[in-house]
Coordinates of C-alpha atoms in Angstrom, one line a residue:
M443 CA 20.7 -13.3 -14.5
S444 CA 18.6 -12.8 -18.3
T445 CA 18.6 -16.5 -17.6
Y446 CA 16.3 -15.4 -14.1
L447 CA 14.8 -12.4 -16.0
T448 CA 13.6 -14.6 -18.5
K449 CA 12.6 -17.9 -16.0
R450 CA 10.7 -14.8 -13.8
L451 CA 8.7 -13.0 -16.3
L452 CA 7.5 -16.2 -17.5
Y453 CA 6.4 -17.3 -14.2
M454 CA 4.8 -13.9 -13.7
L455 CA 2.8 -14.2 -16.9
I456 CA 1.7 -17.2 -15.0
I457 CA 0.9 -15.5 -11.6
L458 CA -1.2 -13.2 -13.4
F459 CA -3.0 -15.3 -15.3
A460 CA -4.0 -17.9 -12.6
A461 CA -4.9 -14.5 -10.5
S462 CA -6.6 -13.0 -13.0
L463 CA -9.1 -16.0 -13.5
L464 CA -9.2 -16.8 -9.9
I465 CA -10.5 -13.0 -9.4
F466 CA -13.2 -12.8 -12.2
C467 CA -14.5 -16.1 -10.9
L468 CA -14.6 -14.8 -7.2
Y469 CA -15.9 -11.3 -8.6
A470 CA -18.8 -12.7 -10.7
L471 CA -20.1 -16.2 -8.0
T472 CA -20.5 -13.5 -5.9
P473 CA -24.5 -12.8 -5.2
G474 CA -25.7 -9.5 -6.5
D475 CA -24.4 -7.5 -8.6
F476 CA -25.0 -3.7 -9.7
I477 CA -28.0 -3.8 -12.0
T478 CA -29.8 -6.4 -9.3
G479 CA -29.2 -4.1 -6.5
N480 CA -31.2 -0.9 -8.5
I481 CA -34.6 -1.6 -7.1
K482 CA -35.1 1.1 -9.1
L483 CA -35.1 -0.5 -12.3
T484 CA -38.0 -2.3 -13.4
A485 CA -37.7 -6.3 -13.8
E486 CA -38.0 -5.7 -17.9
R487 CA -35.5 -2.3 -17.4
K488 CA -32.8 -5.4 -15.7
A489 CA -33.2 -8.1 -18.1
E490 CA -32.4 -6.3 -21.0
L491 CA -28.8 -3.7 -18.6
R492 CA -27.5 -7.0 -18.2
E493 CA -28.3 -8.4 -21.5
I494 CA -25.9 -5.1 -22.5
Y495 CA -23.7 -6.1 -20.2
G496 CA -23.4 -9.4 -21.4
L497 CA -24.0 -10.3 -17.5
N498 CA -26.0 -13.5 -18.9
K499 CA -23.7 -15.2 -20.0
P500 CA -21.5 -17.9 -18.5
V501 CA -19.1 -16.9 -16.5
L502 CA -15.9 -18.7 -18.4
E503 CA -16.6 -16.9 -21.4
R504 CA -17.6 -13.3 -20.1
Y505 CA -14.1 -13.6 -18.6
G506 CA -12.4 -15.0 -22.1
L507 CA -13.8 -11.9 -23.5
W508 CA -12.8 -9.7 -20.6
M509 CA -8.8 -10.8 -21.1
K510 CA -9.2 -10.4 -25.3
N511 CA -9.6 -6.6 -24.4
A512 CA -7.5 -6.2 -21.4
F513 CA -4.6 -7.6 -23.8
H514 CA -5.6 -4.7 -26.2
G515 CA -5.7 -2.5 -22.7
D516 CA -9.4 -1.8 -22.1
F517 CA -10.3 -2.8 -18.3
G518 CA -13.6 -2.2 -19.0
T519 CA -15.8 0.5 -18.4
S520 CA -17.4 1.0 -14.8
L521 CA -20.8 0.5 -14.3
A522 CA -21.4 3.1 -11.3
Q523 CA -19.1 5.4 -13.0
Q524 CA -19.9 4.8 -16.5
K525 CA -15.9 5.9 -17.2
P526 CA -13.0 4.1 -18.7
V527 CA -11.8 2.1 -15.6
L528 CA -8.6 3.0 -16.9
Q529 CA -9.1 6.9 -17.0
L530 CA -11.2 6.7 -13.7
F531 CA -7.9 5.4 -11.8
G532 CA -6.1 8.0 -13.9
D533 CA -7.9 10.6 -11.9
Y534 CA -8.0 8.8 -9.3
I535 CA -4.7 6.8 -8.1
W536 CA -2.2 9.7 -8.5
N537 CA -4.0 11.0 -5.0
S538 CA -3.6 8.0 -3.5
F539 CA 0.2 7.9 -4.3
L540 CA 0.6 10.9 -3.4
L541 CA -0.1 9.8 0.3
A542 CA 1.5 6.6 0.2
A543 CA 4.5 7.8 -0.6
V544 CA 4.4 10.5 2.2
S545 CA 3.7 8.6 4.8
T546 CA 5.8 5.3 3.2
F547 CA 8.7 8.4 3.7
L548 CA 8.3 8.6 7.0
T549 CA 7.1 5.8 8.2
W550 CA 10.7 4.0 6.5
V551 CA 12.9 6.9 8.4
I552 CA 11.9 6.9 11.6
A553 CA 11.1 2.9 12.5
V554 CA 15.3 3.0 11.3
I555 CA 16.3 5.8 13.4
V556 CA 13.7 4.5 16.1
G557 CA 14.7 0.7 15.8
V558 CA 18.7 1.4 16.3
V559 CA 18.1 3.9 19.0
S560 CA 16.5 1.3 20.7
A561 CA 18.7 -1.9 20.2
Y562 CA 21.6 -0.2 20.7
K563 CA 19.8 0.9 24.0
Q564 CA 18.2 -2.1 24.6
Y565 CA 16.5 -2.6 27.9
S566 CA 16.6 1.2 29.1
W567 CA 14.0 3.1 29.3
F568 CA 14.5 4.8 25.7
D569 CA 13.4 1.2 24.6
T570 CA 10.6 0.5 27.1
L571 CA 8.6 3.5 26.2
V572 CA 9.4 2.8 22.1
M573 CA 8.0 -1.1 23.1
V574 CA 5.2 0.1 25.1
A575 CA 4.5 3.3 22.4
I576 CA 4.9 0.6 19.3
F577 CA 2.0 -2.4 20.9
A578 CA 0.1 0.6 21.7
A579 CA 0.2 1.7 18.5
M580 CA -0.7 -1.6 17.2
S581 CA -3.2 -2.5 19.2
L582 CA -5.5 0.5 18.0
P583 CA -7.4 0.5 15.2
S584 CA -7.2 3.0 12.5
F585 CA -10.9 3.8 12.3
F586 CA -9.7 4.5 16.0
I587 CA -7.1 6.7 15.7
G588 CA -8.4 8.1 12.2
L589 CA -11.5 9.6 14.4
F590 CA -9.9 10.6 17.4
L591 CA -7.0 12.3 16.1
I592 CA -10.0 14.2 13.8
K593 CA -12.0 14.9 17.3
I594 CA -9.4 16.7 18.6
L595 CA -7.3 17.9 16.2
A596 CA -9.9 18.9 13.7
V597 CA -12.9 19.3 15.9
D598 CA -11.5 20.9 19.2
L599 CA -8.7 22.8 18.2
K600 CA -9.3 23.5 14.7
W601 CA -5.7 23.1 14.1
L602 CA -6.0 20.6 10.9
P603 CA -9.4 20.2 8.4
P604 CA -11.3 17.2 8.8
G605 CA -10.9 15.4 5.9
G606 CA -10.6 15.9 2.1
M607 CA -7.3 17.4 -0.5
I608 CA -8.4 21.2 -0.4
T609 CA -11.3 23.6 1.4
T610 CA -14.0 23.4 -0.1
G611 CA -15.3 25.7 -3.1
S612 CA -11.9 26.7 -2.6
N613 CA -9.5 28.9 -6.3
A614 CA -6.2 28.8 -4.3
T615 CA -3.1 28.5 -7.1
G616 CA 0.4 27.4 -6.3
L617 CA 2.2 27.6 -3.2
A618 CA -1.3 28.5 -1.5
Y619 CA -2.7 25.3 -3.0
L620 CA -0.2 23.7 -1.9
N621 CA -0.3 24.3 1.4
E622 CA -4.0 23.4 1.5
V623 CA -3.2 20.3 -0.4
V624 CA 0.0 19.4 2.7
R625 CA -3.1 20.7 6.2
H626 CA -5.7 17.8 4.4
M627 CA -3.3 15.4 3.8
T628 CA -1.7 15.8 7.3
L629 CA -3.7 13.8 9.8
P630 CA -4.7 10.9 6.8
V631 CA -0.4 10.8 6.9
V632 CA -0.1 10.7 10.6
V633 CA -2.6 7.9 11.6
M634 CA -1.4 6.2 8.1
V635 CA 2.4 6.5 9.5
L636 CA 1.7 5.4 13.5
L637 CA 0.1 2.3 11.7
G638 CA 3.2 1.2 9.9
L639 CA 5.5 2.5 12.2
G640 CA 5.1 -0.3 15.2
S641 CA 5.4 -3.7 12.4
L642 CA 8.3 -2.2 11.1
T643 CA 10.6 -0.8 14.1
R644 CA 10.1 -4.0 16.1
Y645 CA 11.5 -5.5 13.1
F646 CA 14.4 -3.1 12.9
R647 CA 15.0 -3.5 16.6
S648 CA 15.6 -7.0 16.6
N649 CA 18.0 -7.2 13.5
M650 CA 20.4 -4.3 15.1
I651 CA 20.0 -6.5 18.2
D652 CA 21.1 -10.0 16.6
V653 CA 24.1 -7.8 14.7
L654 CA 25.2 -5.6 17.4
Q655 CA 26.1 -9.4 18.9
Q656 CA 28.3 -10.4 15.5
D657 CA 32.0 -11.0 16.1
Y658 CA 32.3 -8.5 13.6
I659 CA 31.2 -6.2 15.9
R660 CA 33.2 -6.8 18.5
T661 CA 36.7 -6.9 16.1
A662 CA 35.6 -3.2 15.2
R663 CA 34.7 -2.0 18.9
A664 CA 38.4 -3.5 19.9
K665 CA 40.0 -2.2 16.8
G666 CA 39.3 0.9 18.6
L667 CA 36.6 2.2 16.1
K668 CA 34.4 5.2 16.9
E669 CA 30.8 3.8 18.0
R670 CA 29.3 5.9 15.3
K671 CA 30.7 4.7 12.8
V672 CA 30.8 1.4 14.3
L673 CA 26.7 1.6 14.8
F674 CA 26.6 3.5 11.2
T675 CA 28.5 2.2 9.1
H676 CA 29.0 -1.6 10.5
A677 CA 25.9 -3.0 12.3
L678 CA 23.5 -0.4 10.1
R679 CA 24.6 -1.5 6.7
N680 CA 24.3 -5.7 7.2
A681 CA 20.8 -4.9 9.7
L682 CA 18.7 -3.0 6.8
L683 CA 20.5 -6.1 4.1
P684 CA 17.1 -8.6 5.6
A685 CA 15.2 -5.5 5.0
I686 CA 15.4 -4.8 1.0
T687 CA 12.8 -7.3 0.8
L688 CA 10.6 -5.7 2.7
V689 CA 11.4 -2.8 0.2
G690 CA 9.3 -4.6 -3.0
F691 CA 5.9 -5.1 -0.8
E692 CA 5.4 -1.9 0.0
L693 CA 4.8 -1.3 -4.2
P694 CA 1.2 -3.0 -3.9
A695 CA 0.7 -1.3 -0.1
L696 CA 1.5 2.2 -1.5
F697 CA -2.6 1.4 -2.4
G698 CA -3.8 -1.3 -1.1
G699 CA -2.9 -0.2 3.0
S700 CA -5.0 3.1 1.9
L701 CA -8.6 2.4 2.5
I702 CA -10.0 2.8 5.3
I703 CA -7.6 6.0 5.0
E704 CA -8.7 7.1 2.9
Q705 CA -12.9 6.5 3.3
I706 CA -12.0 7.9 7.0
F707 CA -10.8 11.0 5.8
N708 CA -12.6 11.1 2.5
W709 CA -9.5 12.1 0.3
P710 CA -10.7 11.1 -3.2
G711 CA -7.9 8.8 -3.9
I712 CA -8.2 5.1 -5.5
G713 CA -9.3 3.3 -2.1
Q714 CA -11.9 5.2 -1.4
L715 CA -13.8 5.3 -4.8
Y716 CA -12.8 0.8 -4.6
M717 CA -14.7 0.9 -1.0
K718 CA -18.1 3.0 -3.0
S719 CA -18.0 0.1 -6.0
F720 CA -17.6 -2.6 -3.5
G721 CA -20.6 -1.1 -1.6
L722 CA -22.5 -1.1 -5.2
R723 CA -20.8 -4.0 -6.8
D724 CA -19.5 -2.5 -9.7
Y725 CA -17.1 -5.5 -10.6
P726 CA -15.1 -3.4 -13.5
L727 CA -13.6 -1.1 -11.5
L728 CA -12.9 -3.8 -8.3
M729 CA -11.8 -6.0 -11.3
G730 CA -9.4 -3.8 -12.0
F731 CA -8.1 -2.7 -8.8
T732 CA -7.3 -5.9 -7.4
M733 CA -5.4 -6.8 -10.8
F734 CA -3.5 -3.6 -10.5
I735 CA -2.2 -5.1 -7.0
A736 CA -1.6 -8.5 -8.8
I737 CA 0.7 -6.6 -10.7
L738 CA 2.3 -4.0 -8.5
T739 CA 2.6 -7.3 -6.1
V740 CA 4.6 -9.3 -8.6
I741 CA 6.7 -6.7 -10.0
G742 CA 7.8 -5.9 -6.4
T743 CA 8.4 -9.1 -5.2
L744 CA 10.6 -9.5 -8.4
F745 CA 12.2 -5.6 -7.5
S746 CA 13.2 -7.0 -4.4
D747 CA 15.1 -9.8 -5.4
I748 CA 17.2 -7.6 -7.6
L749 CA 17.9 -5.3 -4.5
Y750 CA 19.2 -8.1 -2.7
R751 CA 21.5 -9.4 -5.7
V752 CA 22.7 -6.1 -5.7
A753 CA 23.2 -5.7 -2.2
D754 CA 25.4 -8.6 -1.9
P755 CA 26.7 -10.0 -4.3
R756 CA 26.9 -13.7 -2.6
V757 CA 23.2 -14.3 -4.0
R758 CA 23.0 -16.1 -6.7
L759 CA 20.0 -16.0 -8.7

């Protein structure tokens, strides 16, 4: 295991180095930047700022400087926000984590329950209804579902706030503050759950159908075990095993999957900040966020491999 971890850590460093070079070159070679797009600046001022921020230097020289600073924990300063990138991450990322963690938890719980019941009652009216709902949810874009729910639940019925994290001007504290946050995050969480539920439910349903047809399930039923024990002790445990590989990929998806949702619901998270920075060509912040997702991806992959080994001792690493 220690040899495997050493090799994987080495591969992770190589992958992150290659990813950082590719991402930096991609952003640097994209036409336009934060200074060029600012029509309020004179040509002399633009040239002066490009000299200050080093944007007139060769790409590889800029990458070498960025990498040197990154090793010292400095991922640059946001050109639009005029704050260090890591400080902005600290200000916004926990809001995104709250939204993504709640929606991911609900998505997995609902997908497992619905997928198992749907597989157990295959071709029943419940299974048919679930499949129709899944395809409907998967075929609708996130912005349509978000705007539809805002129109119905926030504008027409006024049950929930249309956006933001707290009410404008609110000085609520304690439980009152918690209640405001829960009310404001309900709509974005519902949209994220609906978007993630389709593919995950289909995955659990198909795994469960395969497991229910195995010989050891027939043997368990022939031994007279109760159907509930056969379903949840023998079948579900083996059906969930392949899903462990998905757990690692949920780590980067926590922050990468909520970009559009945060924008629609004006949720003050890192996703909304990224979308604004993308329009302004704020490359230091874009570079920092993309590298953050890349780091989470390689860590998530390693985590899922180790978890799979723990769940199934037959797997050798």
